[in-house]
Amino acid sequence: MVQIQKYSVFLFFMYFMLQGTAQSEIKEIIKVTYASTPVSQYKMTDSDTRSTPTKASVHEFMKGITDYYSLYINVKDRSSVYVLDSTVQQRPIGWENPATTAALADTVLFSIKTSKNKTFKHEWVMNQTFYTEGEVGDIAWILTNDQKKIKGLNCFKAKAKSDNYPMLTVWYTRELPVANGPSVYQGLPGLVVAAEDYFRTIQIQNIEYTDKTKEYQKLYKAKYDTFLEEKKRKKHYDKEPILLIKKGDLARSNYQYYHGKPYKG
């Protein structure tokens, strides 16, 4: 993966602005790649982090499962598509048997943010598929003054305000003035660089600027049409705020079961 250097994003946007309107019409897509792993500080227990000389911990095994995503952002209208590209598994010592698999609590297949701040998402949760419709604002954010650098970007911490979806923290950067991010983590004053909830940890890998506008439009339309087809069937369709409540309840119950105590944020 290409590392983001300290000043690359700043210089990139300075260059973009200096090119004028003609250049912005040619290159209007930001491509952000993320790595997502099914681990978090809330999910792992002490026993999950213990290894032996012949077998790595459950934590190391789960860390070896990585989903790679691309987030395509249209600079002109701030619409975006977040899509799963591939899944890679690296098996640590003691977990070499390919028959040993992990039951993942959730996996986002794709999500869309429209220019009018509507969201559409396809997600697997506990072996059930959901097509959910919502809008930016379904997750209200508490902005903090906490700061740290991630991949050379100055980032600020934000937490989900509602108790409906606990244990959600994101880090966003104002160096990229787009209110987009992975999944439905949208509406912050900058690009979401990293996110953690009960189920997963997500972190940015790379940022680039492309002129593949037609490819973006084709991808956007394909995912949007898929969503509309499933919505008509109504079998797996739901509202995003309702799914967030269901996932929040699942996170709380799992936390209490595995940690032996209720979660208190």
PDB file of C-alpha atoms in Angstrom:
ATOM      1  CA  MET A   1       0.000   0.000   0.000  1.00  0.00           C
ATOM      2  CA  VAL A   2       1.202   3.473  -0.834  1.00  0.00           C
ATOM      3  CA  GLN A   3       1.857   5.557   2.217  1.00  0.00           C
ATOM      4  CA  ILE A   4       0.460   9.081   2.457  1.00  0.00           C
ATOM      5  CA  GLN A   5       3.351  11.445   3.052  1.00  0.00           C
ATOM      6  CA  LYS A   6       3.200  14.350   5.471  1.00  0.00           C
ATOM      7  CA  TYR A   7       2.459  17.117   3.018  1.00  0.00           C
ATOM      8  CA  SER A   8       1.176  15.154   0.028  1.00  0.00           C
ATOM      9  CA  VAL A   9      -2.505  15.870   0.588  1.00  0.00           C
ATOM     10  CA  PHE A  10      -1.918  19.576   1.188  1.00  0.00           C
ATOM     11  CA  LEU A  11       0.255  19.913  -1.910  1.00  0.00           C
ATOM     12  CA  PHE A  12      -2.211  17.877  -3.889  1.00  0.00           C
ATOM     13  CA  PHE A  13      -5.089  20.229  -3.147  1.00  0.00           C
ATOM     14  CA  MET A  14      -2.922  23.292  -3.709  1.00  0.00           C
ATOM     15  CA  TYR A  15      -2.025  21.890  -7.097  1.00  0.00           C
ATOM     16  CA  PHE A  16      -5.654  21.156  -7.854  1.00  0.00           C
ATOM     17  CA  MET A  17      -6.752  24.695  -7.021  1.00  0.00           C
ATOM     18  CA  LEU A  18      -4.002  26.214  -9.134  1.00  0.00           C
ATOM     19  CA  GLN A  19      -5.088  24.241 -12.182  1.00  0.00           C
ATOM     20  CA  GLY A  20      -8.337  26.200 -12.447  1.00  0.00           C
ATOM     21  CA  THR A  21     -11.741  25.212 -13.610  1.00  0.00           C
ATOM     22  CA  ALA A  22     -10.667  23.260 -16.687  1.00  0.00           C
ATOM     23  CA  GLN A  23      -8.590  20.822 -14.654  1.00  0.00           C
ATOM     24  CA  SER A  24     -11.338  20.332 -12.082  1.00  0.00           C
ATOM     25  CA  GLU A  25     -13.731  19.407 -14.883  1.00  0.00           C
ATOM     26  CA  ILE A  26     -11.354  16.681 -16.056  1.00  0.00           C
ATOM     27  CA  LYS A  27     -10.364  15.218 -12.697  1.00  0.00           C
ATOM     28  CA  GLU A  28     -13.268  15.291 -10.310  1.00  0.00           C
ATOM     29  CA  ILE A  29     -13.087  11.941  -8.520  1.00  0.00           C
ATOM     30  CA  ILE A  30     -11.235  11.321  -5.266  1.00  0.00           C
ATOM     31  CA  LYS A  31     -10.477   7.648  -4.637  1.00  0.00           C
ATOM     32  CA  VAL A  32      -9.818   6.703  -1.018  1.00  0.00           C
ATOM     33  CA  THR A  33      -8.882   3.134  -0.100  1.00  0.00           C
ATOM     34  CA  TYR A  34      -9.500   1.629   3.334  1.00  0.00           C
ATOM     35  CA  ALA A  35      -8.595  -1.560   5.171  1.00  0.00           C
ATOM     36  CA  SER A  36     -11.233  -3.002   7.500  1.00  0.00           C
ATOM     37  CA  THR A  37     -10.625  -5.759  10.060  1.00  0.00           C
ATOM     38  CA  PRO A  38     -13.239  -7.508  12.265  1.00  0.00           C
ATOM     39  CA  VAL A  39     -11.596  -6.537  15.554  1.00  0.00           C
ATOM     40  CA  SER A  40     -11.962  -3.677  18.011  1.00  0.00           C
ATOM     41  CA  GLN A  41     -11.001  -2.785  21.549  1.00  0.00           C
ATOM     42  CA  TYR A  42     -14.612  -3.523  22.594  1.00  0.00           C
ATOM     43  CA  LYS A  43     -14.892  -6.914  20.919  1.00  0.00           C
ATOM     44  CA  MET A  44     -11.685  -8.590  22.104  1.00  0.00           C
ATOM     45  CA  THR A  45     -11.519 -10.053  25.610  1.00  0.00           C
ATOM     46  CA  ASP A  46      -8.364 -10.801  27.590  1.00  0.00           C
ATOM     47  CA  SER A  47      -8.519 -14.477  26.613  1.00  0.00           C
ATOM     48  CA  ASP A  48      -8.819 -13.511  22.939  1.00  0.00           C
ATOM     49  CA  THR A  49      -5.443 -11.762  23.099  1.00  0.00           C
ATOM     50  CA  ARG A  50      -3.506 -14.666  24.647  1.00  0.00           C
ATOM     51  CA  SER A  51      -1.168 -16.634  22.409  1.00  0.00           C
ATOM     52  CA  THR A  52       0.825 -19.809  23.021  1.00  0.00           C
ATOM     53  CA  PRO A  53       4.163 -20.851  21.484  1.00  0.00           C
ATOM     54  CA  THR A  54       2.266 -23.010  18.955  1.00  0.00           C
ATOM     55  CA  LYS A  55      -0.907 -21.024  18.360  1.00  0.00           C
ATOM     56  CA  ALA A  56      -1.549 -17.326  17.816  1.00  0.00           C
ATOM     57  CA  SER A  57      -4.352 -15.631  19.684  1.00  0.00           C
ATOM     58  CA  VAL A  58      -7.898 -15.268  18.381  1.00  0.00           C
ATOM     59  CA  HIS A  59      -7.114 -11.574  18.067  1.00  0.00           C
ATOM     60  CA  GLU A  60      -4.199 -12.292  15.715  1.00  0.00           C
ATOM     61  CA  PHE A  61      -6.337 -14.687  13.684  1.00  0.00           C
ATOM     62  CA  MET A  62      -9.126 -12.111  13.279  1.00  0.00           C
ATOM     63  CA  LYS A  63      -6.625  -9.358  12.491  1.00  0.00           C
ATOM     64  CA  GLY A  64      -5.470 -11.467   9.588  1.00  0.00           C
ATOM     65  CA  ILE A  65      -8.860 -11.074   7.897  1.00  0.00           C
ATOM     66  CA  THR A  66      -8.817  -7.798   5.977  1.00  0.00           C
ATOM     67  CA  ASP A  67     -11.504  -6.316   3.765  1.00  0.00           C
ATOM     68  CA  TYR A  68     -10.247  -3.726   1.293  1.00  0.00           C
ATOM     69  CA  TYR A  69     -12.641  -0.989   0.223  1.00  0.00           C
ATOM     70  CA  SER A  70     -12.627   1.893  -2.211  1.00  0.00           C
ATOM     71  CA  LEU A  71     -14.505   5.116  -1.545  1.00  0.00           C
ATOM     72  CA  TYR A  72     -15.114   7.169  -4.689  1.00  0.00           C
ATOM     73  CA  ILE A  73     -16.108  10.786  -4.067  1.00  0.00           C
ATOM     74  CA  ASN A  74     -17.472  13.125  -6.731  1.00  0.00           C
ATOM     75  CA  VAL A  75     -15.885  16.479  -5.877  1.00  0.00           C
ATOM     76  CA  LYS A  76     -18.567  18.448  -7.730  1.00  0.00           C
ATOM     77  CA  ASP A  77     -21.691  17.182  -5.987  1.00  0.00           C
ATOM     78  CA  ARG A  78     -20.154  15.367  -2.952  1.00  0.00           C
ATOM     79  CA  SER A  79     -21.900  12.109  -3.812  1.00  0.00           C
ATOM     80  CA  SER A  80     -19.919   8.944  -3.127  1.00  0.00           C
ATOM     81  CA  VAL A  81     -19.802   5.172  -3.502  1.00  0.00           C
ATOM     82  CA  TYR A  82     -18.125   2.889  -0.954  1.00  0.00           C
ATOM     83  CA  VAL A  83     -17.568  -0.629  -2.267  1.00  0.00           C
ATOM     84  CA  LEU A  84     -15.886  -3.836  -1.105  1.00  0.00           C
ATOM     85  CA  ASP A  85     -13.029  -4.694  -3.486  1.00  0.00           C
ATOM     86  CA  SER A  86     -11.507  -7.817  -1.953  1.00  0.00           C
ATOM     87  CA  THR A  87     -10.950  -9.849   1.193  1.00  0.00           C
ATOM     88  CA  VAL A  88      -7.516 -11.160   2.117  1.00  0.00           C
ATOM     89  CA  GLN A  89      -6.748 -13.602   4.897  1.00  0.00           C
ATOM     90  CA  GLN A  90      -3.310 -14.192   6.352  1.00  0.00           C
ATOM     91  CA  ARG A  91      -3.278 -17.167   8.697  1.00  0.00           C
ATOM     92  CA  PRO A  92      -0.979 -16.939  11.727  1.00  0.00           C
ATOM     93  CA  ILE A  93       0.701 -19.889  13.401  1.00  0.00           C
ATOM     94  CA  GLY A  94      -1.742 -22.545  14.587  1.00  0.00           C
ATOM     95  CA  TRP A  95      -4.548 -21.393  12.282  1.00  0.00           C
ATOM     96  CA  GLU A  96      -3.235 -22.803   8.995  1.00  0.00           C
ATOM     97  CA  ASN A  97      -6.141 -25.192   8.413  1.00  0.00           C
ATOM     98  CA  PRO A  98      -8.308 -23.607   5.666  1.00  0.00           C
ATOM     99  CA  ALA A  99     -11.388 -25.291   7.145  1.00  0.00           C
ATOM    100  CA  THR A 100     -11.100 -22.945  10.130  1.00  0.00           C
ATOM    101  CA  THR A 101     -13.251 -19.919   9.343  1.00  0.00           C
ATOM    102  CA  ALA A 102     -14.569 -16.956  11.285  1.00  0.00           C
ATOM    103  CA  ALA A 103     -18.219 -15.973  11.693  1.00  0.00           C
ATOM    104  CA  LEU A 104     -18.239 -12.241  10.973  1.00  0.00           C
ATOM    105  CA  ALA A 105     -20.915 -10.126  12.629  1.00  0.00           C
ATOM    106  CA  ASP A 106     -21.179  -7.588   9.840  1.00  0.00           C
ATOM    107  CA  THR A 107     -19.788  -6.791   6.406  1.00  0.00           C
ATOM    108  CA  VAL A 108     -20.758  -3.816   4.250  1.00  0.00           C
ATOM    109  CA  LEU A 109     -20.947  -4.755   0.566  1.00  0.00           C
ATOM    110  CA  PHE A 110     -21.567  -1.221  -0.666  1.00  0.00           C
ATOM    111  CA  SER A 111     -22.992   2.099   0.400  1.00  0.00           C
ATOM    112  CA  ILE A 112     -23.994   5.205  -1.514  1.00  0.00           C
ATOM    113  CA  LYS A 113     -24.290   8.825  -0.482  1.00  0.00           C
ATOM    114  CA  THR A 114     -26.277  10.959  -2.927  1.00  0.00           C
ATOM    115  CA  SER A 115     -25.788  14.628  -3.699  1.00  0.00           C
ATOM    116  CA  LYS A 116     -28.940  15.252  -1.632  1.00  0.00           C
ATOM    117  CA  ASN A 117     -27.482  13.494   1.425  1.00  0.00           C
ATOM    118  CA  LYS A 118     -29.505  10.308   1.126  1.00  0.00           C
ATOM    119  CA  THR A 119     -27.774   7.014   1.937  1.00  0.00           C
ATOM    120  CA  PHE A 120     -28.314   3.513   0.536  1.00  0.00           C
ATOM    121  CA  LYS A 121     -26.444   0.513   1.896  1.00  0.00           C
ATOM    122  CA  HIS A 122     -26.125  -3.247   1.404  1.00  0.00           C
ATOM    123  CA  GLU A 123     -24.791  -5.013   4.478  1.00  0.00           C
ATOM    124  CA  TRP A 124     -24.579  -8.513   5.922  1.00  0.00           C
ATOM    125  CA  VAL A 125     -25.330  -8.703   9.664  1.00  0.00           C
ATOM    126  CA  MET A 126     -25.200 -12.094  11.402  1.00  0.00           C
ATOM    127  CA  ASN A 127     -25.670 -13.951   8.098  1.00  0.00           C
ATOM    128  CA  GLN A 128     -28.652 -11.821   7.134  1.00  0.00           C
ATOM    129  CA  THR A 129     -28.612  -9.401   4.216  1.00  0.00           C
ATOM    130  CA  PHE A 130     -30.033  -5.882   4.592  1.00  0.00           C
ATOM    131  CA  TYR A 131     -30.658  -3.121   2.087  1.00  0.00           C
ATOM    132  CA  THR A 132     -31.137   0.016   4.143  1.00  0.00           C
ATOM    133  CA  GLU A 133     -32.133   3.548   3.225  1.00  0.00           C
ATOM    134  CA  GLY A 134     -31.359   6.592   5.339  1.00  0.00           C
ATOM    135  CA  GLU A 135     -29.830  10.024   5.239  1.00  0.00           C
ATOM    136  CA  VAL A 136     -26.839  11.926   6.498  1.00  0.00           C
ATOM    137  CA  GLY A 137     -27.811  12.785  10.061  1.00  0.00           C
ATOM    138  CA  ASP A 138     -28.993   9.313  11.060  1.00  0.00           C
ATOM    139  CA  ILE A 139     -25.796   9.285  13.107  1.00  0.00           C
ATOM    140  CA  ALA A 140     -25.424  12.498  15.089  1.00  0.00           C
ATOM    141  CA  TRP A 141     -21.853  13.338  16.055  1.00  0.00           C
ATOM    142  CA  ILE A 142     -20.167  14.798  19.118  1.00  0.00           C
ATOM    143  CA  LEU A 143     -17.059  16.662  17.954  1.00  0.00           C
ATOM    144  CA  THR A 144     -14.099  16.715  20.330  1.00  0.00           C
ATOM    145  CA  ASN A 145     -10.804  18.584  20.476  1.00  0.00           C
ATOM    146  CA  ASP A 146      -8.793  15.356  20.605  1.00  0.00           C
ATOM    147  CA  GLN A 147      -6.239  15.244  17.805  1.00  0.00           C
ATOM    148  CA  LYS A 148      -3.708  12.801  16.391  1.00  0.00           C
ATOM    149  CA  LYS A 149      -1.907  12.097  13.140  1.00  0.00           C
ATOM    150  CA  ILE A 150      -3.011   9.173  10.986  1.00  0.00           C
ATOM    151  CA  LYS A 151      -1.005   8.454   7.821  1.00  0.00           C
ATOM    152  CA  GLY A 152       0.449  11.959   8.053  1.00  0.00           C
ATOM    153  CA  LEU A 153      -2.971  13.650   8.250  1.00  0.00           C
ATOM    154  CA  ASN A 154      -4.017  15.874  11.148  1.00  0.00           C
ATOM    155  CA  CYS A 155      -7.175  14.233  12.484  1.00  0.00           C
ATOM    156  CA  PHE A 156      -9.903  15.097  14.979  1.00  0.00           C
ATOM    157  CA  LYS A 157     -11.958  12.682  17.047  1.00  0.00           C
ATOM    158  CA  ALA A 158     -15.743  12.437  16.927  1.00  0.00           C
ATOM    159  CA  LYS A 159     -18.145  10.041  18.653  1.00  0.00           C
ATOM    160  CA  ALA A 160     -21.666   8.940  17.874  1.00  0.00           C
ATOM    161  CA  LYS A 161     -24.016  11.045  19.959  1.00  0.00           C
ATOM    162  CA  SER A 162     -26.942   8.659  20.131  1.00  0.00           C
ATOM    163  CA  ASP A 163     -27.017   5.704  22.524  1.00  0.00           C
ATOM    164  CA  ASN A 164     -28.786   3.813  19.740  1.00  0.00           C
ATOM    165  CA  TYR A 165     -25.391   3.014  18.226  1.00  0.00           C
ATOM    166  CA  PRO A 166     -22.788   2.818  21.012  1.00  0.00           C
ATOM    167  CA  MET A 167     -19.032   2.292  20.806  1.00  0.00           C
ATOM    168  CA  LEU A 168     -18.622   4.248  17.558  1.00  0.00           C
ATOM    169  CA  THR A 169     -15.615   6.560  17.270  1.00  0.00           C
ATOM    170  CA  VAL A 170     -14.229   8.130  14.114  1.00  0.00           C
ATOM    171  CA  TRP A 171     -11.248  10.293  13.233  1.00  0.00           C
ATOM    172  CA  TYR A 172     -11.646  12.814  10.423  1.00  0.00           C
ATOM    173  CA  THR A 173      -9.332  15.284   8.733  1.00  0.00           C
ATOM    174  CA  ARG A 174     -10.132  18.829   7.700  1.00  0.00           C
ATOM    175  CA  GLU A 175      -7.280  18.701   5.212  1.00  0.00           C
ATOM    176  CA  LEU A 176      -9.733  17.150   2.767  1.00  0.00           C
ATOM    177  CA  PRO A 177     -12.853  19.327   2.952  1.00  0.00           C
ATOM    178  CA  VAL A 178     -15.355  16.651   1.944  1.00  0.00           C
ATOM    179  CA  ALA A 179     -17.976  15.343   4.395  1.00  0.00           C
ATOM    180  CA  ASN A 180     -17.694  11.752   3.181  1.00  0.00           C
ATOM    181  CA  GLY A 181     -16.477   8.544   4.720  1.00  0.00           C
ATOM    182  CA  PRO A 182     -16.811   4.757   4.766  1.00  0.00           C
ATOM    183  CA  SER A 183     -20.223   3.109   5.141  1.00  0.00           C
ATOM    184  CA  VAL A 184     -22.749   5.625   6.538  1.00  0.00           C
ATOM    185  CA  TYR A 185     -20.121   7.524   8.517  1.00  0.00           C
ATOM    186  CA  GLN A 186     -20.939  10.809   6.790  1.00  0.00           C
ATOM    187  CA  GLY A 187     -21.616  14.446   7.547  1.00  0.00           C
ATOM    188  CA  LEU A 188     -18.487  15.378   9.489  1.00  0.00           C
ATOM    189  CA  PRO A 189     -16.448  18.528   8.723  1.00  0.00           C
ATOM    190  CA  GLY A 190     -13.888  16.543   6.754  1.00  0.00           C
ATOM    191  CA  LEU A 191     -13.025  13.122   5.369  1.00  0.00           C
ATOM    192  CA  VAL A 192     -13.306  10.159   7.760  1.00  0.00           C
ATOM    193  CA  VAL A 193      -9.821   8.659   8.029  1.00  0.00           C
ATOM    194  CA  ALA A 194     -10.444   5.941  10.636  1.00  0.00           C
ATOM    195  CA  ALA A 195     -13.421   4.410  12.426  1.00  0.00           C
ATOM    196  CA  GLU A 196     -14.014   1.893  15.181  1.00  0.00           C
ATOM    197  CA  ASP A 197     -17.214   0.362  16.521  1.00  0.00           C
ATOM    198  CA  TYR A 198     -17.918  -2.905  18.322  1.00  0.00           C
ATOM    199  CA  PHE A 199     -17.655  -4.932  15.137  1.00  0.00           C
ATOM    200  CA  ARG A 200     -14.770  -3.451  13.147  1.00  0.00           C
ATOM    201  CA  THR A 201     -11.793  -1.150  12.827  1.00  0.00           C
ATOM    202  CA  ILE A 202     -11.345   0.783   9.577  1.00  0.00           C
ATOM    203  CA  GLN A 203      -8.337   2.853   8.521  1.00  0.00           C
ATOM    204  CA  ILE A 204      -7.366   4.763   5.428  1.00  0.00           C
ATOM    205  CA  GLN A 205      -4.647   3.318   3.215  1.00  0.00           C
ATOM    206  CA  ASN A 206      -4.299   5.652   0.255  1.00  0.00           C
ATOM    207  CA  ILE A 207      -5.740   8.741  -1.441  1.00  0.00           C
ATOM    208  CA  GLU A 208      -5.557   9.555  -5.129  1.00  0.00           C
ATOM    209  CA  TYR A 209      -7.247  11.845  -7.594  1.00  0.00           C
ATOM    210  CA  THR A 210      -8.597  10.386 -10.858  1.00  0.00           C
ATOM    211  CA  ASP A 211     -10.344  11.474 -14.029  1.00  0.00           C
ATOM    212  CA  LYS A 212     -12.475   8.317 -14.259  1.00  0.00           C
ATOM    213  CA  THR A 213     -15.779  10.164 -14.089  1.00  0.00           C
ATOM    214  CA  LYS A 214     -17.597   7.819 -16.453  1.00  0.00           C
ATOM    215  CA  GLU A 215     -16.450   4.784 -14.477  1.00  0.00           C
ATOM    216  CA  TYR A 216     -17.701   6.446 -11.301  1.00  0.00           C
ATOM    217  CA  GLN A 217     -21.091   7.169 -12.856  1.00  0.00           C
ATOM    218  CA  LYS A 218     -21.362   3.579 -14.085  1.00  0.00           C
ATOM    219  CA  LEU A 219     -20.508   2.166 -10.648  1.00  0.00           C
ATOM    220  CA  TYR A 220     -22.873   4.588  -8.901  1.00  0.00           C
ATOM    221  CA  LYS A 221     -25.748   3.668 -11.229  1.00  0.00           C
ATOM    222  CA  ALA A 222     -25.120  -0.068 -10.919  1.00  0.00           C
ATOM    223  CA  LYS A 223     -25.234   0.003  -7.117  1.00  0.00           C
ATOM    224  CA  TYR A 224     -28.184   2.395  -7.069  1.00  0.00           C
ATOM    225  CA  ASP A 225     -30.167   0.192  -9.472  1.00  0.00           C
ATOM    226  CA  THR A 226     -29.347  -2.899  -7.389  1.00  0.00           C
ATOM    227  CA  PHE A 227     -30.669  -1.142  -4.317  1.00  0.00           C
ATOM    228  CA  LEU A 228     -33.902  -0.080  -6.047  1.00  0.00           C
ATOM    229  CA  GLU A 229     -34.523  -3.645  -7.237  1.00  0.00           C
ATOM    230  CA  GLU A 230     -34.170  -4.986  -3.696  1.00  0.00           C
ATOM    231  CA  LYS A 231     -36.340  -2.203  -2.300  1.00  0.00           C
ATOM    232  CA  LYS A 232     -39.147  -3.240  -4.665  1.00  0.00           C
ATOM    233  CA  ARG A 233     -38.930  -6.806  -3.389  1.00  0.00           C
ATOM    234  CA  LYS A 234     -39.252  -5.480   0.194  1.00  0.00           C
ATOM    235  CA  LYS A 235     -37.960  -8.758   1.636  1.00  0.00           C
ATOM    236  CA  HIS A 236     -34.627  -7.411   2.870  1.00  0.00           C
ATOM    237  CA  TYR A 237     -35.355  -3.680   2.824  1.00  0.00           C
ATOM    238  CA  ASP A 238     -35.220  -1.621   6.017  1.00  0.00           C
ATOM    239  CA  LYS A 239     -34.608   1.898   7.260  1.00  0.00           C
ATOM    240  CA  GLU A 240     -31.054   2.787   8.292  1.00  0.00           C
ATOM    241  CA  PRO A 241     -31.985   4.216  11.730  1.00  0.00           C
ATOM    242  CA  ILE A 242     -33.792   0.974  12.570  1.00  0.00           C
ATOM    243  CA  LEU A 243     -30.818  -1.161  11.522  1.00  0.00           C
ATOM    244  CA  LEU A 244     -28.509   1.027  13.616  1.00  0.00           C
ATOM    245  CA  ILE A 245     -30.692   0.350  16.662  1.00  0.00           C
ATOM    246  CA  LYS A 246     -30.649  -3.396  15.951  1.00  0.00           C
ATOM    247  CA  LYS A 247     -26.875  -3.409  15.558  1.00  0.00           C
ATOM    248  CA  GLY A 248     -26.496  -1.289  18.682  1.00  0.00           C
ATOM    249  CA  ASP A 249     -28.560  -3.780  20.694  1.00  0.00           C
ATOM    250  CA  LEU A 250     -26.482  -6.636  19.258  1.00  0.00           C
ATOM    251  CA  ALA A 251     -23.259  -4.865  20.222  1.00  0.00           C
ATOM    252  CA  ARG A 252     -24.460  -4.299  23.793  1.00  0.00           C
ATOM    253  CA  SER A 253     -25.647  -7.875  24.249  1.00  0.00           C
ATOM    254  CA  ASN A 254     -22.441  -9.324  22.797  1.00  0.00           C
ATOM    255  CA  TYR A 255     -20.305  -7.038  24.945  1.00  0.00           C
ATOM    256  CA  GLN A 256     -22.133  -8.110  28.095  1.00  0.00           C
ATOM    257  CA  TYR A 257     -21.980 -11.799  27.159  1.00  0.00           C
ATOM    258  CA  TYR A 258     -18.248 -11.868  26.408  1.00  0.00           C
ATOM    259  CA  HIS A 259     -17.075  -9.378  29.049  1.00  0.00           C
ATOM    260  CA  GLY A 260     -19.486 -10.396  31.807  1.00  0.00           C
ATOM    261  CA  LYS A 261     -20.661  -6.832  32.419  1.00  0.00           C
ATOM    262  CA  PRO A 262     -22.901  -4.279  30.694  1.00  0.00           C
ATOM    263  CA  TYR A 263     -21.332  -1.699  28.432  1.00  0.00           C
ATOM    264  CA  LYS A 264     -21.160   1.792  29.883  1.00  0.00           C
ATOM    265  CA  GLY A 265     -19.959   4.428  27.455  1.00  0.00           C
TER     266      GLY A 265
END
